[in-house]
Coordinates of C-alpha atoms in Angstrom, one line a residue:
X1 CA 55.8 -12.1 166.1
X2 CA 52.8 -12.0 168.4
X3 CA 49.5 -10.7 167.3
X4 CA 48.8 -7.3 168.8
X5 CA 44.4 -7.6 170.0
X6 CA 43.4 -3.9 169.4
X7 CA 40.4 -3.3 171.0
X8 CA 37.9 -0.6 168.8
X9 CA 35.5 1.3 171.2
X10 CA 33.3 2.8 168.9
X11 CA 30.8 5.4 169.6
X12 CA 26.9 5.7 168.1
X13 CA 24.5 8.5 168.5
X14 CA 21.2 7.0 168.5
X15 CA 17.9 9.0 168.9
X16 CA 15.3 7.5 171.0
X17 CA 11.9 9.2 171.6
X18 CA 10.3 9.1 175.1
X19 CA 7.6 10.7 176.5
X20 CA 7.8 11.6 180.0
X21 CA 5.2 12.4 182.9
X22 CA 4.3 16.2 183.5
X23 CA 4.8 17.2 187.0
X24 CA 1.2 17.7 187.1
X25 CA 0.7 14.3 186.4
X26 CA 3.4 12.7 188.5
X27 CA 2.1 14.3 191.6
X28 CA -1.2 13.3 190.4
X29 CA -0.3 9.2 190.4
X30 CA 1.4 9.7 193.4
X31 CA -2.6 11.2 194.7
X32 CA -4.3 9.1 193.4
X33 CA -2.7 5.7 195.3
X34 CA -3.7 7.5 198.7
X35 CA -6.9 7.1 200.4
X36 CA -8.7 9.9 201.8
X37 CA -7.8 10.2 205.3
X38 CA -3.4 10.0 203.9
X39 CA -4.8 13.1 201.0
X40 CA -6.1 15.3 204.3
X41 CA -2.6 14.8 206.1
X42 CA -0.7 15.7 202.5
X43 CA -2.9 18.5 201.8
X44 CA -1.8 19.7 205.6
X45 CA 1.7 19.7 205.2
X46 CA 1.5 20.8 201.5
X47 CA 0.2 24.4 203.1
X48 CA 3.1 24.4 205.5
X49 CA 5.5 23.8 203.1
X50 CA 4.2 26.3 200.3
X51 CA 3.6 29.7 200.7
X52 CA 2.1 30.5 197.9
X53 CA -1.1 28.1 198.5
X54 CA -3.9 28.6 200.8
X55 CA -6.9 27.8 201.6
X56 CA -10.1 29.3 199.9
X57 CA -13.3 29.7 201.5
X58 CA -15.0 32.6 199.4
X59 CA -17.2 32.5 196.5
X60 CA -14.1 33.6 194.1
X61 CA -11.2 32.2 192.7
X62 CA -7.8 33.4 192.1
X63 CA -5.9 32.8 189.0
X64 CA -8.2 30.4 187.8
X65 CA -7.4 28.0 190.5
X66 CA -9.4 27.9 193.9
X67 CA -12.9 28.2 195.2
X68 CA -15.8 25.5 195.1
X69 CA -18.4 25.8 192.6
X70 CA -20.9 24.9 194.9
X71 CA -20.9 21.4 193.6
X72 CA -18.4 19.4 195.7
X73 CA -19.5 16.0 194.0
X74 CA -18.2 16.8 190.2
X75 CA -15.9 19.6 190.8
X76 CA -15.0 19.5 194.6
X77 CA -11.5 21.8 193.4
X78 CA -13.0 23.6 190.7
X79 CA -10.8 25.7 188.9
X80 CA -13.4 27.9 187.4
X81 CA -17.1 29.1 189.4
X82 CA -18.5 29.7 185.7
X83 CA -16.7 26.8 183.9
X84 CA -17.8 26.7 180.0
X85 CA -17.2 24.2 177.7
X86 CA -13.7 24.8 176.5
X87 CA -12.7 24.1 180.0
X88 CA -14.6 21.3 179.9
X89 CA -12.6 20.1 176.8
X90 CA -9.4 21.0 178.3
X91 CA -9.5 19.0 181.4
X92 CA -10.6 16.0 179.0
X93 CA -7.7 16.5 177.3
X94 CA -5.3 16.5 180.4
X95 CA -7.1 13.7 181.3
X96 CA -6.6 11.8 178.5
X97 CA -3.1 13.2 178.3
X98 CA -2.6 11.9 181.8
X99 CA -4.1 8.3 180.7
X100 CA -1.7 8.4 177.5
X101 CA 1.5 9.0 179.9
X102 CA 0.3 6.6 182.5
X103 CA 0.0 3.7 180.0
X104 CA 3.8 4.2 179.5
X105 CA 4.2 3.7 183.3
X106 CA 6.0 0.2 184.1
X107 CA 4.4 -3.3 183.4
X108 CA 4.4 -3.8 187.4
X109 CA 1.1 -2.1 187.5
X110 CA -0.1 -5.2 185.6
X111 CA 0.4 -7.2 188.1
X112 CA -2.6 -5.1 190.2
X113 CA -5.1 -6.9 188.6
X114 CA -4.5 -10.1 190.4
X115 CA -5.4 -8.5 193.6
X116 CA -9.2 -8.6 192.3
X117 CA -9.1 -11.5 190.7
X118 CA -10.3 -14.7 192.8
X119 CA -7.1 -16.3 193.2
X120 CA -6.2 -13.5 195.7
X121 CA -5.2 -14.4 199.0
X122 CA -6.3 -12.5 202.2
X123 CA -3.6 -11.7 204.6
X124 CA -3.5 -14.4 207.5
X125 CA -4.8 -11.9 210.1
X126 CA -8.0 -11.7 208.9
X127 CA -10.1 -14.7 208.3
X128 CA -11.3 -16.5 204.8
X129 CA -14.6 -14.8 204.0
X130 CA -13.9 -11.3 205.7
X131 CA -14.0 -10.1 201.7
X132 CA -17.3 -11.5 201.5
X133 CA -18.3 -8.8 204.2
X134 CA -18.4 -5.2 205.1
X135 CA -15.6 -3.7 206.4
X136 CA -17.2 -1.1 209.7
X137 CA -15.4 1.7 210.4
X138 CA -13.5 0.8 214.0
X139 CA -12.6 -1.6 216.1
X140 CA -14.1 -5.0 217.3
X141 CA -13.6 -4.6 220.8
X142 CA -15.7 -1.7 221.6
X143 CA -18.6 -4.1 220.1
X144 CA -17.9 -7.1 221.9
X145 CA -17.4 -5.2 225.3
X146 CA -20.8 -3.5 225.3
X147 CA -22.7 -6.8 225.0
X148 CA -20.5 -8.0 227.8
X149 CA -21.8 -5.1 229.5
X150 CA -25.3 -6.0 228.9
X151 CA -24.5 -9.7 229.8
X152 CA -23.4 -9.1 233.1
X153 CA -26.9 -7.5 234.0
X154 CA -28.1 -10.9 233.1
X155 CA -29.3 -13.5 236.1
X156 CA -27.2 -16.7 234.4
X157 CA -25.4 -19.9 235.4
X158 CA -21.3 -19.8 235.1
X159 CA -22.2 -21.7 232.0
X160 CA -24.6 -19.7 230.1
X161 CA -22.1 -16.8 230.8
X162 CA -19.5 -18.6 229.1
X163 CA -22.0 -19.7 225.9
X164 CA -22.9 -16.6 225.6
X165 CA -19.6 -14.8 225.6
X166 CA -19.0 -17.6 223.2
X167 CA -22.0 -16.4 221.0
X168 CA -21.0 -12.8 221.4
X169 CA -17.4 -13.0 219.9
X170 CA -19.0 -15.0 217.3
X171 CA -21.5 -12.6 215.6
X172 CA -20.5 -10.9 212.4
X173 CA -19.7 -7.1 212.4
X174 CA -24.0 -6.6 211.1
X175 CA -24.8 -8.4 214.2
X176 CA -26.0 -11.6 213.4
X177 CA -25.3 -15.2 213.8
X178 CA -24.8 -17.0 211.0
X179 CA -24.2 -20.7 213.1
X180 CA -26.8 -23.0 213.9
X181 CA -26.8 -24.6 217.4
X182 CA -24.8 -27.7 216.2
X183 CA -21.8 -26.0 215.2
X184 CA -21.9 -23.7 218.0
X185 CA -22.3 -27.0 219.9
X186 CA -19.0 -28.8 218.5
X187 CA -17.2 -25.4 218.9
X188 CA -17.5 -25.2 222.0
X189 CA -16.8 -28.3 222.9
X190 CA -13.5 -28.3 220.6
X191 CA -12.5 -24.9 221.2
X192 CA -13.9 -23.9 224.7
X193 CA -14.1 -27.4 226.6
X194 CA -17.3 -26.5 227.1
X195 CA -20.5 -29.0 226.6
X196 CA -23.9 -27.5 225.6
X197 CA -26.8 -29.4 223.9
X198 CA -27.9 -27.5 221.0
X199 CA -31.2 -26.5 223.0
X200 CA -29.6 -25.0 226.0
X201 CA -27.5 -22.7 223.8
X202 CA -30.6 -21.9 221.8
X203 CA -32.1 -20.5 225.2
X204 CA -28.9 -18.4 225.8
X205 CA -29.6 -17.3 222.1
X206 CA -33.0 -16.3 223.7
X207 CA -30.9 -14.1 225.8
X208 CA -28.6 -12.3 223.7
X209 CA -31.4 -11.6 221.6
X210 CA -33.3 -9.7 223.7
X211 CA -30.0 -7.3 224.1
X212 CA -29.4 -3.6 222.4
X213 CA -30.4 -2.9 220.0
X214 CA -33.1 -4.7 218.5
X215 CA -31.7 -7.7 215.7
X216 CA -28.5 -8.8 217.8
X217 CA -27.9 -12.2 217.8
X218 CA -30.9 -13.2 214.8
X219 CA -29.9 -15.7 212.6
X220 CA -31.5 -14.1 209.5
X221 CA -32.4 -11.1 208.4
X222 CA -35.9 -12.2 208.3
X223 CA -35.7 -13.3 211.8
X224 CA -33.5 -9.8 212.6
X225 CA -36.2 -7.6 211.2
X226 CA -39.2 -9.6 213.3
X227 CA -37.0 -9.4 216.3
X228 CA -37.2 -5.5 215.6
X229 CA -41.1 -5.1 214.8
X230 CA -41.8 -7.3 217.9
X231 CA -40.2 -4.7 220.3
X232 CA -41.9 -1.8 218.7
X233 CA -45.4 -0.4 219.7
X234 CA -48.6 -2.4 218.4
X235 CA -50.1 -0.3 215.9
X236 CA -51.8 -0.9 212.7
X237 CA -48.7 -0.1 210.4
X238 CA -46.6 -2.1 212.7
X239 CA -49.2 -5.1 211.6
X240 CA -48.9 -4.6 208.7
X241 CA -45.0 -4.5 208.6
X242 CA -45.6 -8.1 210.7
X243 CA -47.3 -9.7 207.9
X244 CA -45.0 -8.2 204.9
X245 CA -42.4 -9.8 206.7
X246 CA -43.2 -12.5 208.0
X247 CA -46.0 -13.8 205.2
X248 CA -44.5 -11.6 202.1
X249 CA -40.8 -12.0 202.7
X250 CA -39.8 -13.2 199.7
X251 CA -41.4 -10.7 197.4
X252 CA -40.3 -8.0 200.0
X253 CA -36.7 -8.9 200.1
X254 CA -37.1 -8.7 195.6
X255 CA -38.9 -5.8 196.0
X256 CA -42.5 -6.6 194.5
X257 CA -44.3 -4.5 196.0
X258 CA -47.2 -5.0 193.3
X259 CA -47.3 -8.9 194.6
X260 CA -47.6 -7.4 198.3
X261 CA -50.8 -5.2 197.3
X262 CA -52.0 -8.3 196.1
X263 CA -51.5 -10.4 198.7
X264 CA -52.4 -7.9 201.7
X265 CA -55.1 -6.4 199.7
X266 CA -54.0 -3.0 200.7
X267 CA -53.5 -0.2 198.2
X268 CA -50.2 1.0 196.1
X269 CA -50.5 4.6 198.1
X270 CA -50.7 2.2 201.8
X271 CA -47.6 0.2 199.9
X272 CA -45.7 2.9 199.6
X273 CA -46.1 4.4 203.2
X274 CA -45.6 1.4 204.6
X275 CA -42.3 0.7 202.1
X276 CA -41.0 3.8 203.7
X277 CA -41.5 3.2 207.2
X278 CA -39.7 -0.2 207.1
X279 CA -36.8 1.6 205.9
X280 CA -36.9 4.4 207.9
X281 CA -37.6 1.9 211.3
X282 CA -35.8 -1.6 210.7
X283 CA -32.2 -2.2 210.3
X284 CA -30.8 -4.6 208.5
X285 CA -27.3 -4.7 210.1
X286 CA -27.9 -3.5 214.0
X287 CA -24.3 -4.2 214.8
X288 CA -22.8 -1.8 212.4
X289 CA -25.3 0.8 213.9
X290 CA -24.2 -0.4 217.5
X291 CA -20.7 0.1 216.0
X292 CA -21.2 3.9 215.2
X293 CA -22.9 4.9 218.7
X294 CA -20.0 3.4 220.1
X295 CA -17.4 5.1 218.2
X296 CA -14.9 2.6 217.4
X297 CA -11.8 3.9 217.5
X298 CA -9.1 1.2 216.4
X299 CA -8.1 0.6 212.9
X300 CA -10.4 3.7 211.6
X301 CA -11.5 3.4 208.2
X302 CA -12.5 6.6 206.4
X303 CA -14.6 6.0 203.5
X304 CA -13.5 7.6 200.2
X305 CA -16.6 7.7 198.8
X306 CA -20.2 8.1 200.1
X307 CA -23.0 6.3 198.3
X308 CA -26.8 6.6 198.6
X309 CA -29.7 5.2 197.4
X310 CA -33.1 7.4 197.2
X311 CA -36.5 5.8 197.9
X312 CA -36.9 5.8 193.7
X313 CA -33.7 3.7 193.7
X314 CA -31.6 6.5 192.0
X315 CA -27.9 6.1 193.2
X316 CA -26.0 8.9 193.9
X317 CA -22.6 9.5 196.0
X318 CA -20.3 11.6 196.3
X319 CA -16.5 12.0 197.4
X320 CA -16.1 12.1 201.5
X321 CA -14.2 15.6 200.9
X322 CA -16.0 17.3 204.2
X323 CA -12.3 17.4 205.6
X324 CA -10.8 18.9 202.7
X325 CA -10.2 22.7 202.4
X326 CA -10.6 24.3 198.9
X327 CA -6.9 25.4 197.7
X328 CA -5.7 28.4 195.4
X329 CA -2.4 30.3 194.7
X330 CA -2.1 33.7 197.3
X331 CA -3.4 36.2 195.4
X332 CA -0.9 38.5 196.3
X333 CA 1.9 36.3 195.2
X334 CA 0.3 36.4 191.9
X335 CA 0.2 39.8 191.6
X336 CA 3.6 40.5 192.3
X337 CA 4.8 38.2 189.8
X338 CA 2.5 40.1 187.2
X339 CA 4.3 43.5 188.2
X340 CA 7.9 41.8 188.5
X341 CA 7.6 40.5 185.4
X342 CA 8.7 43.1 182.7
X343 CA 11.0 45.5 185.2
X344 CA 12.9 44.1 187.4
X345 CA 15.8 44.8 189.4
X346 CA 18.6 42.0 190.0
X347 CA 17.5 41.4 193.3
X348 CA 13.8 41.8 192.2
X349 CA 14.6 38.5 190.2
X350 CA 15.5 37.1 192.9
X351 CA 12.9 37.2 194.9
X352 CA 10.6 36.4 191.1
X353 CA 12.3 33.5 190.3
X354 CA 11.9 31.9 194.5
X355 CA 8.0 33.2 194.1
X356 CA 7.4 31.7 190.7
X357 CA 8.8 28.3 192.2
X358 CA 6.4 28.4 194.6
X359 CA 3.6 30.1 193.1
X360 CA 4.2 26.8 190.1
X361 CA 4.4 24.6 192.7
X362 CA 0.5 25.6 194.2
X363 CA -0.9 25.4 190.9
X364 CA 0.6 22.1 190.0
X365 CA -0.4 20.2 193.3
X366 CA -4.0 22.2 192.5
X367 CA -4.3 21.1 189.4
X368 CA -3.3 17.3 190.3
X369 CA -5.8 17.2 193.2
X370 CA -8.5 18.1 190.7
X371 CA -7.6 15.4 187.9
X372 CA -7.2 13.0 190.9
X373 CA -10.7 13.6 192.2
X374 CA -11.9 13.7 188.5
X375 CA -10.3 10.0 188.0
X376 CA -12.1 9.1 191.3
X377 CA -15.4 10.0 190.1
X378 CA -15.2 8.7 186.6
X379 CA -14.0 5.4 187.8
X380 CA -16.8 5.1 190.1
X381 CA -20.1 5.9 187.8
X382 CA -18.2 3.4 185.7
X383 CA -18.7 0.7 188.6
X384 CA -22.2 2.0 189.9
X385 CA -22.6 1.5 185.8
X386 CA -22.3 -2.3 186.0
X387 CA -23.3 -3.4 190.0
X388 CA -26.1 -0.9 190.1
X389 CA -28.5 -4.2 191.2
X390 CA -26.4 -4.8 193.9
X391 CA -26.6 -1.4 194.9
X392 CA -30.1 -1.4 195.0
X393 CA -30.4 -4.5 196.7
X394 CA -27.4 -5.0 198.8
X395 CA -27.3 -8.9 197.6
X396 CA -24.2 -9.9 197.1
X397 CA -25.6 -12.4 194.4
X398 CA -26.6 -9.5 192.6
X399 CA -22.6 -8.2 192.1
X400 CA -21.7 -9.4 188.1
X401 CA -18.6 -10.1 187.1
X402 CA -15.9 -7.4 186.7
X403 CA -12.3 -6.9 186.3
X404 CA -10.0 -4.3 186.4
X405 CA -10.2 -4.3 182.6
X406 CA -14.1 -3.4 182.2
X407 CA -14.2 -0.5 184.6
X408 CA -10.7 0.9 182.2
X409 CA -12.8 0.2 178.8
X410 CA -15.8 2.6 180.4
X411 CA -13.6 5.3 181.7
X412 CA -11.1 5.6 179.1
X413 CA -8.6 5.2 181.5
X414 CA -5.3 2.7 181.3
X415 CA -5.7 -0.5 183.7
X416 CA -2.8 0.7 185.7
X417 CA -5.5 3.6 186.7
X418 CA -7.8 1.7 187.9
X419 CA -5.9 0.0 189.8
X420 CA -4.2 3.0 191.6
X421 CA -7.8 4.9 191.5
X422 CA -9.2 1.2 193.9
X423 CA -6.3 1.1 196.0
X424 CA -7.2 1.4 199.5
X425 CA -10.1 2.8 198.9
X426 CA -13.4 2.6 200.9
X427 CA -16.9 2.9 200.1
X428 CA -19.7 3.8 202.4
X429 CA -23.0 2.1 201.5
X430 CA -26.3 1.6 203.0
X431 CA -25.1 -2.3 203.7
X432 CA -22.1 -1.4 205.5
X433 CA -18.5 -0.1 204.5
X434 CA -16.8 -2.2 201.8
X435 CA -13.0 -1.8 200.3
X436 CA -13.4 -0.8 196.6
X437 CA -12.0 -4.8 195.5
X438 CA -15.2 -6.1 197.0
X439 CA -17.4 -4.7 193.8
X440 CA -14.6 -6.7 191.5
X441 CA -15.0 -10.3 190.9
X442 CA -14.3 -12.9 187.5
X443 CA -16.9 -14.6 185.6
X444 CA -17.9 -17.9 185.5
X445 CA -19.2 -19.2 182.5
X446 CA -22.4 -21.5 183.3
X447 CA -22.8 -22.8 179.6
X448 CA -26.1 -21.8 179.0
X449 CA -25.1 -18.3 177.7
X450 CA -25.0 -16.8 181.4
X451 CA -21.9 -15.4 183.2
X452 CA -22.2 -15.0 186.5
X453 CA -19.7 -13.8 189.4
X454 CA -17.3 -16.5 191.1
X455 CA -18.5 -14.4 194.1
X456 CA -21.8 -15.5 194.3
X457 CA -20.4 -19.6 193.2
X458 CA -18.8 -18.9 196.4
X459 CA -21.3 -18.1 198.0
X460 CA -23.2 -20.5 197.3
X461 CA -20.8 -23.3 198.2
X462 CA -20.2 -21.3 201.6
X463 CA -24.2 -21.9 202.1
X464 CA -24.2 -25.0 200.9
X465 CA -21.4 -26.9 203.3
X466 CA -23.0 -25.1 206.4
X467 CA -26.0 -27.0 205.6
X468 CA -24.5 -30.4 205.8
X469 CA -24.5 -32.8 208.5
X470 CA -21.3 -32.1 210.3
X471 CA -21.5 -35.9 210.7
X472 CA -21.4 -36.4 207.2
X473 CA -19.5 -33.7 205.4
X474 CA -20.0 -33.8 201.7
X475 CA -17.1 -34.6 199.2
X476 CA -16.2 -32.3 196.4
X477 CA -18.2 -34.6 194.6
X478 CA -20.9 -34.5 196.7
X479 CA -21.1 -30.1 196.2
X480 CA -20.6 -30.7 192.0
X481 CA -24.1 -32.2 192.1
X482 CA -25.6 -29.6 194.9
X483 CA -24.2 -26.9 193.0
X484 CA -25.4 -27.8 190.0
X485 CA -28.7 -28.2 191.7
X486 CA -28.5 -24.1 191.8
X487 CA -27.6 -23.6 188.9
X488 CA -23.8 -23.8 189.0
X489 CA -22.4 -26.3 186.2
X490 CA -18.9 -26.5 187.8
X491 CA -15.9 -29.0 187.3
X492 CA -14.8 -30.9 190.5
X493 CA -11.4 -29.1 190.7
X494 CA -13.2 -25.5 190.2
X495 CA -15.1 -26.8 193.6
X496 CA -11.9 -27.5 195.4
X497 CA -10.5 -24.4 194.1
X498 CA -13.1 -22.3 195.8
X499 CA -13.4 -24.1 198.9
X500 CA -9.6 -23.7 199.5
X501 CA -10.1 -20.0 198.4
X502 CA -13.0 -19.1 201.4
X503 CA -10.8 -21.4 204.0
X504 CA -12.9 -24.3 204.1
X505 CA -11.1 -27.7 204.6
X506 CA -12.0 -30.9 202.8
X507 CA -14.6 -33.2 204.3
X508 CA -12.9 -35.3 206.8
X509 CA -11.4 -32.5 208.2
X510 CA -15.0 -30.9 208.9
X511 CA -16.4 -34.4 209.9
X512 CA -17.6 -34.5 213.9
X513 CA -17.9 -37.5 215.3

């Protein structure tokens, strides 16, 4: 007799505990991702769709959720004018309730991290180094068509026309022109068909320099800020600014000012007046300021957050909220929920129970803007914290290394976070706009108890191979010995890696002949 297969479904009960996100903090990731300029068009069709939130503008606030307390950098949606300490508590336990819940979130977000580590790739459409530089608000073309404009008032040969549209198009977004004549030379020739001795195009450089605004076209900063005191009015302080410059640069560019007395034999008080009027008359990147006189209009980028440095180099910034209306629940949807509460008829509740949606709804998405801006600002004092040299000195040797990881272990906050808290996000500094990645960078360990950025290795290798003799490129072995010259102890495959990493080729495929 055949065997009869019985099968047993059998049924457990199992209890599982699992924490969940508030919808305070779900709408609050879902903030914090966007960048300013997406937050304004949110915030916009959040008041259409909500009738129980509105914009504030008094000095008051309504149910403890609307009105600015007249300090938009800490508390640009402050719940409270007269906020005491308790409150203070409470939003740093939300906040740390909110880290908790986001640490829970999927192990994707781990993956964010590789985005600011140096193995990231840039997209194809913009070139190798472009994270090495600041990112201008606008478009290229509206740069490179004014110079045009100025060319064309120029008395020059068909040829220097086409050099210097050639120089024009290669100038980074500051302005400058960071090829020497030789390259340009082989460039054009390779690229253009076009042969120019290194001498003639170093008289249509001449040229170009002599264009608005002052700096365009220097090779240097140095050689930019000279370019700029030369055009100015000769007066004693503009002299003096000559000489600093030109005789003092290297203690001006490091800031020692004491070594500048010294040298000039002026006084601290003359120091100091002349200190300021450098800043306040030369500019270190005159094609970023071409760039905003021109309004650049493509590919906008709205900075996030605003950062300055004072003449006693105390950094400040603040979040670019100028846009961005204070919010609070209507007042008199508040009120009738107060006086529906305890006697109500049936259709009464009805019209409670659609209010209460909405009126729960306004003071969620409230509440979330305000621990998103709160994440924003935490996470940045913890990255002005640990690059607050390179904020000072706008040296991008000065950036140290940092991760993802360090700027979580300040705030408190869960990696995941950070990363959502960088994402698209902008930065306006006095050196130019940069994407919040661009302060993030691994170590390198140089073996003599000193970590320093890959960044500035890179850096360094970028200077370094632009300095050879296109005729004879160096070899990887070749840049192990140069970098070690300055101070970089590196392994022969940690220079390939680099080089591969900024776009550079190996050396027969940058030899000229």
């Amino acid at each position: 007799m055949p065997q009869k297969l019985i099968n047993i479904q059998e049924q457990q009960q199992q209890q599982l505990q699992q924490q969940h996100l508030t919808p305070v903090q779900l709408q609050m990731v879902k903030m914090l991702e966007m960048p300013v300029a997406q937050i304004e068009d949110h915030i916009r069709q959040e008041l259409d769709a909500n009738p129980s939130l509105e914009t504030d503008y008094s000095d008051g606030s309504v149910d403890g959720m609307g009105g600015q307390d007249g300090t938009p950098t800490d508390a640009p949606y402050a719940s409270q004018d007269n906020a005491d300490h308790s409150q203070t508590d409470e939003n740093e336990r939300r906040t740390d309730a909110l880290n908790d819940a986001l640490d829970r979130i999927g192990q994707d977000d781990r993956m964010d991290n590789m985005m600011f580590s140096d193995d990231y790739t840039p997209r194809q459409s913009r070139s190798a180094d472009d994270d090495m530089r600041p990112m201008e608000a606008g478009n290229q073309t509206s740069f490179i068509d004014t110079l045009r404009e100025q060319m064309r008032m120029e008395d020059m040969t068909e040829k220097e026309e086409a050099v210097m549209d050639y120089l024009i198009c290669s100038l980074d977004d500051d302005g400058l022109l960071r090829k020497d004549t030789l390259t340009i030379s082989d460039e054009l020739a390779i690229y253009e068909n076009i042969y120019a001795e290194p001498d003639e195009i170093e008289g249509v450089i001449m040229k170009l320099q002599e264009f608005n605004p002052a700096g365009i076209g220097a090779r240097s900063l140095q050689e930019c800020l000279v370019i700029q005191i030369e055009r100015m009015k000769a007066t004693p302080q503009t002299m003096l600014m000559y000489e600093v410059v030109t005789k003092c640069y290297d203690d001006f560019i490091n800031n020692r000012w004491q070594k500048i007395c010294k040298a000039m034999r002026i006084s601290p008080e003359d120091a100091d007046r002349l200190r300021k009027e450098i800043r306040h008359s030369l500019n270190p990147k005159p094609g970023a300021a071409l760039n905003e006189t021109q309004g650049r209009a493509l590919n906008h980028i709205t900075p996030d957050i605003i950062l300055t440095v004072d003449e006693d180099n105390n950094i400040s910034f603040e979040l670019n909220n100028s846009n961005i209306p204070p919010l609070r629940v209507v007042a008199e949807d508040v009120m009738m929920l107060e006086k529906l509460q305890k006697n109500a008829t049936r259709a009464e509740r009805e019209a409670l129970a659609f209010t209460q949606q909405y009126v729960d709804r306004a003071k969620i998405y409230i509440e979330a803007l305000r621990q998103r801006n709160e994440t924003m600002m935490r996470t940045m004092r913890a990255i002005i914290s640990m690059q607050r040299k390179y904020f000072i000195s706008g040296d991008e040797n000065d950036l140290e290394p940092m991760v993802l990881k360090d700027v979580a272990e300040r705030t408190g906050y869960d990696i995941s976070t950070i990363s959502r808290a960088s994402r698209s996000k902008y930065v306006m500094t006095a050196w130019g706009t940069f994407p919040l990645k661009h302060f993030f960078s691994e170590g390198y360990d140089t073996g003599e108890g000193n970590t320093v950025s890959t960044k500035a290795i890179k850096m360094a290798l970028k200077e370094a191979i632009e300095g050879e003799d296109p005729k004879r490129p160096y070899s990887d072995d070749k840049l192990v010995s140069i970098m070690k010259d300055k101070g970089f102890p590196i392994a022969r495959r940690t220079i390939a890696k680099y080089r591969e990493q900024i776009g550079i080729p190996v050396a027969r495929l940058r030899k000229r002949t």
